[in-house]
CSV table of C-alpha atoms in Angstrom, one decimal:
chain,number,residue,atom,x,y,z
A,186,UNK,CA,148.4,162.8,74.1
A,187,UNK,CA,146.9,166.4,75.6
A,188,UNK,CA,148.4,165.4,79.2
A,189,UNK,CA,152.0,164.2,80.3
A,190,UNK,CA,152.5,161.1,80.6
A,191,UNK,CA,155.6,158.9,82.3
A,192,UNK,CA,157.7,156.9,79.9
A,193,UNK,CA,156.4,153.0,79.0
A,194,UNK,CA,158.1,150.6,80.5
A,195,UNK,CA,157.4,146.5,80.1
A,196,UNK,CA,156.7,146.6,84.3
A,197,UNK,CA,154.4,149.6,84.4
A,198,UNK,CA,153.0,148.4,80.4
A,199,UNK,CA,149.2,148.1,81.0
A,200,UNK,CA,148.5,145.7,78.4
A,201,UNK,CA,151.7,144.0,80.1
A,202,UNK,CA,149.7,144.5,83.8
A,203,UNK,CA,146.3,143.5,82.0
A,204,UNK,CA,147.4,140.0,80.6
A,205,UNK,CA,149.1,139.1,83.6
A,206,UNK,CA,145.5,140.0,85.2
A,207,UNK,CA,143.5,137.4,82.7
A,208,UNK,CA,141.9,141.1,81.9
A,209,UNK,CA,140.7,143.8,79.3
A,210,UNK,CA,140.1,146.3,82.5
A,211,UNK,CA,136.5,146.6,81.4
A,212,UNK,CA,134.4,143.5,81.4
A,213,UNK,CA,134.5,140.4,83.8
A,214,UNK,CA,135.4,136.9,83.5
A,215,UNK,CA,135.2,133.9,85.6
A,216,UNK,CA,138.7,133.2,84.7
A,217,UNK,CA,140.5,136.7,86.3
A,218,UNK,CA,138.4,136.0,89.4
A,219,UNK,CA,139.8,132.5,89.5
A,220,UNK,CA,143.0,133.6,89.9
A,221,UNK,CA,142.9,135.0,92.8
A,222,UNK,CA,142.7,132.0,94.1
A,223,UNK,CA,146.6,131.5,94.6
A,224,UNK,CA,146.7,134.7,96.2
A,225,UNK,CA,144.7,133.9,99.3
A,226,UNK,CA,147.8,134.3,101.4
A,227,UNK,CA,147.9,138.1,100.8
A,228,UNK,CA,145.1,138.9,103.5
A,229,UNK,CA,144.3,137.2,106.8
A,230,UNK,CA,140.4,137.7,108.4
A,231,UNK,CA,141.5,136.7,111.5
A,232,UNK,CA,138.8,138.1,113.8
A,233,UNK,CA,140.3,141.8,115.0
A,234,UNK,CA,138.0,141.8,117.6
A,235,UNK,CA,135.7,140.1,120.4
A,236,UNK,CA,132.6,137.7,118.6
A,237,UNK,CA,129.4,137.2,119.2
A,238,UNK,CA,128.1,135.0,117.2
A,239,UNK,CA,127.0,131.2,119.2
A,240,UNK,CA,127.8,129.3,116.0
A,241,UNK,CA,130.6,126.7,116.3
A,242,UNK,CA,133.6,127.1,113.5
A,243,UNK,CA,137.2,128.2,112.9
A,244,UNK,CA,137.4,131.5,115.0
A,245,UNK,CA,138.6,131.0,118.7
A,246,UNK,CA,136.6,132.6,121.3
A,247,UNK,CA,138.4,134.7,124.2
A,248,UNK,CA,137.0,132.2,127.0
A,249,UNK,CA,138.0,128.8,127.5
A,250,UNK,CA,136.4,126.1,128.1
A,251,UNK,CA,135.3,122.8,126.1
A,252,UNK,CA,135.8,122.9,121.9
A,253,UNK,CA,137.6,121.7,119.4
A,254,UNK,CA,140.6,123.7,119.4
A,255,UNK,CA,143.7,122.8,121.9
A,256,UNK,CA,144.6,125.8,123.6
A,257,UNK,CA,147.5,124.4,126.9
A,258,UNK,CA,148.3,121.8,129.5
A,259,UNK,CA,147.9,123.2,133.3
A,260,UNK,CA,148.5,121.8,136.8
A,261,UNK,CA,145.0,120.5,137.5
A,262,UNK,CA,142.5,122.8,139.8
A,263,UNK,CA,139.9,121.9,142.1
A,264,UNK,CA,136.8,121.8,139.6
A,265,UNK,CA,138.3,121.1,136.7
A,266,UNK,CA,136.9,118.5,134.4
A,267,UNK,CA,138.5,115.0,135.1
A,268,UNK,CA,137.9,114.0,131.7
A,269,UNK,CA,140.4,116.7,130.4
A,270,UNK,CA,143.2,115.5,132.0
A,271,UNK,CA,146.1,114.9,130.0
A,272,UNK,CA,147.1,111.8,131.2
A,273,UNK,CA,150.3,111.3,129.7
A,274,UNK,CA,152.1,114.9,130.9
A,275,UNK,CA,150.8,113.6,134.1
A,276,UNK,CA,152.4,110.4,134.0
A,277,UNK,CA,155.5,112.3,132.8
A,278,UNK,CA,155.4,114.6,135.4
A,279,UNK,CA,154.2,112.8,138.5
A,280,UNK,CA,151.6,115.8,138.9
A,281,UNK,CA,148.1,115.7,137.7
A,282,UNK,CA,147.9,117.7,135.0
A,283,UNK,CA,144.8,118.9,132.5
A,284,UNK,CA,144.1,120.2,128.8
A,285,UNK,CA,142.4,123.6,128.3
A,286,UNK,CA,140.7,124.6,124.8
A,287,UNK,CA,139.3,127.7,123.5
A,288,UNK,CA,135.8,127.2,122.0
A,289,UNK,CA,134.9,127.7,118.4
A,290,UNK,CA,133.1,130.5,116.9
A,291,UNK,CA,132.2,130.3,113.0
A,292,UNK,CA,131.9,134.0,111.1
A,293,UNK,CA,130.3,133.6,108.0
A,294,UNK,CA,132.0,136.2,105.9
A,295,UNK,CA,129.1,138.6,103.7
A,296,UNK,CA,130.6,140.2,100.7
A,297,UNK,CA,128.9,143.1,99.3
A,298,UNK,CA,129.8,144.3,96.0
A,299,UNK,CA,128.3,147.6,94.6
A,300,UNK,CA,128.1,147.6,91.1
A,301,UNK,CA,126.3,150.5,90.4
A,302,UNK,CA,127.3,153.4,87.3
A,303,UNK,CA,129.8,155.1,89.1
A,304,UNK,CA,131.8,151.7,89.3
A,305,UNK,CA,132.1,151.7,86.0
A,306,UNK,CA,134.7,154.2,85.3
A,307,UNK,CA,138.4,154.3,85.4
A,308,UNK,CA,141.3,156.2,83.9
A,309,UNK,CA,143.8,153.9,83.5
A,310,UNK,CA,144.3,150.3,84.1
A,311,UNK,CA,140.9,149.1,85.3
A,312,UNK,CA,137.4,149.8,86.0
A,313,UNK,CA,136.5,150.8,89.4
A,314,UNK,CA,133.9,147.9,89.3
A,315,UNK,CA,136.7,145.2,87.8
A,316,UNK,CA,139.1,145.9,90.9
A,317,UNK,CA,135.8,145.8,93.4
A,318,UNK,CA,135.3,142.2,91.6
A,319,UNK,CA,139.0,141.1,91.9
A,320,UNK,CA,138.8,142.8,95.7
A,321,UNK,CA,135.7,140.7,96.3
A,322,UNK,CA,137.3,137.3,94.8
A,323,UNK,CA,139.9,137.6,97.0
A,324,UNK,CA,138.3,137.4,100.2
A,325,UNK,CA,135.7,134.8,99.0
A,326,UNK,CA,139.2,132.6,98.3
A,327,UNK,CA,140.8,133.5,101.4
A,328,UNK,CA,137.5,133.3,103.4
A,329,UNK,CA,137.4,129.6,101.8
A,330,UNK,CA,140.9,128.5,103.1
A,331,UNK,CA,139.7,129.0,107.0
A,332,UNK,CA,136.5,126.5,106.1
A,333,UNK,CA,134.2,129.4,106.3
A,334,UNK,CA,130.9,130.3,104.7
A,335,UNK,CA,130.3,132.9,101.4
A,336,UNK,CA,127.9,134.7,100.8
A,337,UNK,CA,126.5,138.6,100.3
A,338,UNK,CA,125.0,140.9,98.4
A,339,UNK,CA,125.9,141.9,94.5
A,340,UNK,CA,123.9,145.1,93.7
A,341,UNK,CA,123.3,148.3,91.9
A,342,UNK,CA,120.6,150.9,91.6
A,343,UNK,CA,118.2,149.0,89.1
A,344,UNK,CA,118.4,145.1,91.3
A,345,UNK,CA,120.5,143.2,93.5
A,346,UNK,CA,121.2,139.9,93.6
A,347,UNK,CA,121.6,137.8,97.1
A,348,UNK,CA,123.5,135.0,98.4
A,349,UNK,CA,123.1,132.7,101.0
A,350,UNK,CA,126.3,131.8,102.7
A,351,UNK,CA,127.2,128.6,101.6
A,352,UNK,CA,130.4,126.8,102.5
A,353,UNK,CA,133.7,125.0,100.9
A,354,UNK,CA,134.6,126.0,97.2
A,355,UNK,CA,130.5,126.4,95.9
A,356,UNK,CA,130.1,129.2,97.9
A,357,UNK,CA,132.9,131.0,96.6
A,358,UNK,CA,131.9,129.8,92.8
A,359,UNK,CA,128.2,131.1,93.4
A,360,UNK,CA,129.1,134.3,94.6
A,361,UNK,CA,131.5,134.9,92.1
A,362,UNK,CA,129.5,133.6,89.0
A,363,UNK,CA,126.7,136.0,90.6
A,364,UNK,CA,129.8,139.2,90.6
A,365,UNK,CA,130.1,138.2,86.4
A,366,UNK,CA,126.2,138.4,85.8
A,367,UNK,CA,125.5,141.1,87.5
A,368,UNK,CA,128.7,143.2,86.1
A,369,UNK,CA,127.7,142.5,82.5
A,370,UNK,CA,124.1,143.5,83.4
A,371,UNK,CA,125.5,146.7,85.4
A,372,UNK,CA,127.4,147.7,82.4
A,373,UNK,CA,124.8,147.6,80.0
A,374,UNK,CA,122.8,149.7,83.0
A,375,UNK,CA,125.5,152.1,83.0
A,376,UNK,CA,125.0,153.5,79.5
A,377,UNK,CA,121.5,155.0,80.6
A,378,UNK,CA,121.4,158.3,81.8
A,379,UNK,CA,122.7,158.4,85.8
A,380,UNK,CA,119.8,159.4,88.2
A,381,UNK,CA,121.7,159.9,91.4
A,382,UNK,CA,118.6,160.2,93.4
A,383,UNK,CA,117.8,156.7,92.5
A,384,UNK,CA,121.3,155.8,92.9
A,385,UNK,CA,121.4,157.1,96.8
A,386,UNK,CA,118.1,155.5,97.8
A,387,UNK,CA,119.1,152.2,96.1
A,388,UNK,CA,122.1,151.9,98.1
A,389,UNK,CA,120.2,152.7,101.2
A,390,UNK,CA,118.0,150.1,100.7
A,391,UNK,CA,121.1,147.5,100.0
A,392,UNK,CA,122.8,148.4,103.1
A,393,UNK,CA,119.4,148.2,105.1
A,394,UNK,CA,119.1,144.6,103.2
A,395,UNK,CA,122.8,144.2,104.5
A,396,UNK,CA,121.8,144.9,108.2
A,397,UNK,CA,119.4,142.5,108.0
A,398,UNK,CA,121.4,139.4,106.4
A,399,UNK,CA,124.5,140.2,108.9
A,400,UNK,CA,123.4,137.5,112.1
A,401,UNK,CA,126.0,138.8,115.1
A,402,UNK,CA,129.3,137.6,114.3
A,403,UNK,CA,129.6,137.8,111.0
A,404,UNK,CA,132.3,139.4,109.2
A,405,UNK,CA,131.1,142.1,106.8
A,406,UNK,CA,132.9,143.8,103.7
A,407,UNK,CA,131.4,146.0,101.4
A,408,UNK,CA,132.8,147.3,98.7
A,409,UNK,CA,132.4,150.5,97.3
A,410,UNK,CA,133.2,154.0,96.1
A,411,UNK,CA,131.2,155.8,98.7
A,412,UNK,CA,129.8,157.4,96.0
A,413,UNK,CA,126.6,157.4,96.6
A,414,UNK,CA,126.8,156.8,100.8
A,415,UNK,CA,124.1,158.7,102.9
A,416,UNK,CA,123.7,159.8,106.2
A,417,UNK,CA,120.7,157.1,106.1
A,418,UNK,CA,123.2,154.0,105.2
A,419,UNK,CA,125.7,155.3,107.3
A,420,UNK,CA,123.3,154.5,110.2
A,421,UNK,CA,123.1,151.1,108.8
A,422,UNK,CA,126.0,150.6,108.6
A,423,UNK,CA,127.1,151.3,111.9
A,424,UNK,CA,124.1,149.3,113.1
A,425,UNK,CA,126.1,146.4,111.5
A,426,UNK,CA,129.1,146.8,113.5
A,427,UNK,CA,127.6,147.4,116.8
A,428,UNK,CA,127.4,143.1,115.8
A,429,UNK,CA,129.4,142.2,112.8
A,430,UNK,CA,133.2,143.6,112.0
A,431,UNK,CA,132.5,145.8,109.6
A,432,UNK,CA,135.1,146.3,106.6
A,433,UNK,CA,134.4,148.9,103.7
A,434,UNK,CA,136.7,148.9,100.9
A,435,UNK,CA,137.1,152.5,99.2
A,436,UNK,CA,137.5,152.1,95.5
A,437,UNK,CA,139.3,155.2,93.6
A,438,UNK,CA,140.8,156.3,90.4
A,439,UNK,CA,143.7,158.8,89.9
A,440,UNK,CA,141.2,160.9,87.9
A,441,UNK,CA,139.0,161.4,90.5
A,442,UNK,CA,141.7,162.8,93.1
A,443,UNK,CA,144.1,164.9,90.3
A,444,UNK,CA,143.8,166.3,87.3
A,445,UNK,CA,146.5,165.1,84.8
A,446,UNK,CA,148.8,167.4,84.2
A,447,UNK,CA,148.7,169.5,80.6
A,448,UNK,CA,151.8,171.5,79.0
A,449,UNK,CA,149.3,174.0,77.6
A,450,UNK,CA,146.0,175.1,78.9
A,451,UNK,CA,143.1,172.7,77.1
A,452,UNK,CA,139.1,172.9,77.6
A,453,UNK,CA,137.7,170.1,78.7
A,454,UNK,CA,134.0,168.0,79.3
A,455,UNK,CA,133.2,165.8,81.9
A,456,UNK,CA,130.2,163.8,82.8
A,457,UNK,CA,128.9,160.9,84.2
A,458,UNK,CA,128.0,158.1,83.3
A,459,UNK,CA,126.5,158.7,79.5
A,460,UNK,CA,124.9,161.7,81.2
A,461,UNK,CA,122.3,161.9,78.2
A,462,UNK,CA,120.4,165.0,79.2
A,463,UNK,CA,124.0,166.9,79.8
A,464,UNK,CA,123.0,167.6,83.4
A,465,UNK,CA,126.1,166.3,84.9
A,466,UNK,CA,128.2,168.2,82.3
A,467,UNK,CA,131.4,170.2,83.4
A,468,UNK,CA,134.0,172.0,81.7
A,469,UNK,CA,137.8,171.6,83.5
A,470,UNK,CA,140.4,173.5,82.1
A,471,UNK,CA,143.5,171.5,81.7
A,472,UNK,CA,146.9,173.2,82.4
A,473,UNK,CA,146.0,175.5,85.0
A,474,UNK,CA,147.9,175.0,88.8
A,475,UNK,CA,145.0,176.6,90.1
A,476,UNK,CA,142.1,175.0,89.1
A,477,UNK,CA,144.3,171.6,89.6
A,478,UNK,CA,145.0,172.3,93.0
A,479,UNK,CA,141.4,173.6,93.9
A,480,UNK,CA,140.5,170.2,92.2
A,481,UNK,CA,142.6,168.2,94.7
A,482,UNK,CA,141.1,170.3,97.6
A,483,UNK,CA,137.8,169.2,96.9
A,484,UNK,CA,138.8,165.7,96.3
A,485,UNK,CA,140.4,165.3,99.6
A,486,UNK,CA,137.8,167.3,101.5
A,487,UNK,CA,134.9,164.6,100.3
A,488,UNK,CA,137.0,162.1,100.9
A,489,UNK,CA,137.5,163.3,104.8
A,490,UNK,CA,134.0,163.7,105.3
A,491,UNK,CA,133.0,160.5,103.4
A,492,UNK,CA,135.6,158.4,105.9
A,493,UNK,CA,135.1,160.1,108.9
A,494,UNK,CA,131.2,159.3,108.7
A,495,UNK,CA,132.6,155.6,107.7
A,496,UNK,CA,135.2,155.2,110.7
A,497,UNK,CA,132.2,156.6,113.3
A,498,UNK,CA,130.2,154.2,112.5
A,499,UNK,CA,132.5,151.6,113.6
A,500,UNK,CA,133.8,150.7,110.0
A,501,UNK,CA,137.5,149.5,109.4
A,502,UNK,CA,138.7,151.5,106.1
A,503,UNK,CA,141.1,149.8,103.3
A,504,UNK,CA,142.0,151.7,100.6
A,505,UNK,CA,142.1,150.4,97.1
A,506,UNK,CA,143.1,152.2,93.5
A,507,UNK,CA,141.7,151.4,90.2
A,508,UNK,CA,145.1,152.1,88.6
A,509,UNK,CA,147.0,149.4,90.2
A,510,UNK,CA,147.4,146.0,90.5
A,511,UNK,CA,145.6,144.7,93.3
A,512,UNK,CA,148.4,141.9,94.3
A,513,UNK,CA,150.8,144.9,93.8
A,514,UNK,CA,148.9,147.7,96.6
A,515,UNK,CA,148.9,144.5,99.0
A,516,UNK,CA,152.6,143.4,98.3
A,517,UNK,CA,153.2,147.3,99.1
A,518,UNK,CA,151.1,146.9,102.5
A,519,UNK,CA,146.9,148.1,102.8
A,520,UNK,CA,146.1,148.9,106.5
A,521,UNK,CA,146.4,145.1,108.3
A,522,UNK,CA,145.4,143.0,105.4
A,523,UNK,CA,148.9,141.9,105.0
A,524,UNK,CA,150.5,139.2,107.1
């Protein structure tokens, strides 16, 4: 190999990593996205903030008041509801005594997945698109366990494909069969010549789409590279969490934050996507601190910009790599995801 590389081990293997994942990195399967659905435990969508949604379900509202969920006994107060008292703690007792419960609030939970060319990259263990798919699976299985609805968005720049939210273990099926379509179209897509105009304005449009499928309350994650985010979905995007929490999930490889390392100075060509016309071509010479440092630089400066635009308009941020195993960067702790 032209770069340095760390010795093989069986544990850091990725054909080891990659059977253990049901996966060849590059294409989708139902099967891989099935899996996640033993690791539901990993994340908890608790709600991490006040709802506003007047649908009843599984997320307890601030106020209390009459619902379905027991919240404590208290001495009874002048106006309380006689039918709430808990008659045997009274009994127990000698003083009247009376249940309290929080009311109910359902969040449907809207996924969307962006599937569009620059997903389809990655240096090492997976695509960028395969880890957004195994990201998206497991919140659909998690989002499942509480009893709540799926559904979302799946799109690119050429179409994107819509879900209603449906509930129990169908909505999680639909959505994902809908991921495993629309990947395999995507990466047929993906070998035409990127037009990143088209790119940006199709992803405006999706997250303008988004705004409009997000009813107040609803729990929101997209999931993305930020690669092609504009000032223009920005605004919709924090227009959906004036409403909605708002979750984006940043997809990265290694590649695209450091160059890999080189014992002797190499030329090399980049583009992206198939980059037909040669538009997108760059030359990167290999082996040179400079140019790898000024290369990082870069990297991170985007990366600042692109997430404080994302965190001002009222996004929560989770960070995943395209390297890694996703059970592995949970296990290891991603912002409050874990338990």
């Amino acid at each position: 190999m032209w770069f340095t590389q760390k010795k093989s081990t069986e544990q850091n293997n990725p054909q080891v990593l990659l059977d253990e994942l049901d996966s060849n990195g590059i294409d989708l399967t139902i099967d891989e996205l099935i899996r996640y659905q033993t690791k539901s435990s990993l994340i908890n969508l608790a709600a991490a903030k006040s709802l506003h949604g007047k649908m009843s379900g599984n997320y307890l509202a601030r106020s209390k008041g009459r619902g379905m969920e027991f919240d404590e006994v208290r001495h009874y107060q002048n106006g309380d509801d006689i039918r709430a008292i808990d008659w045997r703690v009274t009994a127990r007792t000698g003083q009247t005594h009376t249940k309290l419960f929080r009311e109910e609030i359902e969040r449907p939970v809207l996924i969307a997945s962006d599937l569009s060319t620059s997903m389809f990259f990655g240096s090492r263990l997976l695509f960028k698109s395969v880890q957004a798919a195994h990201v998206a699976a497991l919140v659909a299985w998690h989002a499942k366990s509480r009893g709540d609805r799926i559904g979302g968005v799946v799109f690119n720049q050429y179409a994107h494909t819509e879900l209603k939210p449906r509930s129990r273990q169908q909505g999680v099926l639909h959505y994902l069969h809908a991921l495993v379509e629309s990947h395999a179209s995507s990466a047929i897509k993906s070998t035409e010549a990127l037009d990143h105009q088209q790119a940006k304005i199709a992803f405006e449009q999706n997250c303008a789409r988004l705004r409009q499928l997000a009813k107040p309350g609803s729990l929101v994650y997209l999931i993305t590279d930020g690669y092609n985010l504009t000032d223009e979905a920005v605004r919709h995007l924090a227009n959906i969490s004036r409403h909605c929490e708002l979750v984006v999930c940043l997809i990265s490889d290694p590649l695209e934050q450091q160059l890999p390392e080189s014992k002797s100075k190499i030329s090399v060509a980049i583009t992206n996507g198939a980059d037909n016309d040669g538009d997108d071509r760059q030359q990167l010479i290999l082996g040179d601190k400079t140019i790898a440092e000024q290369y990082h630089q870069q990297a991170m400066a985007l990366n600042s910009t692109m997430e404080e635009k994302l965190t001002k308009a009222g996004a929560r941020l989770l960070h995943f790599c395209a390297s890694e195993a996703l059970e592995t960067q949970l296990n290891r702790g991603v912002a409050s995801w874990i338990r």
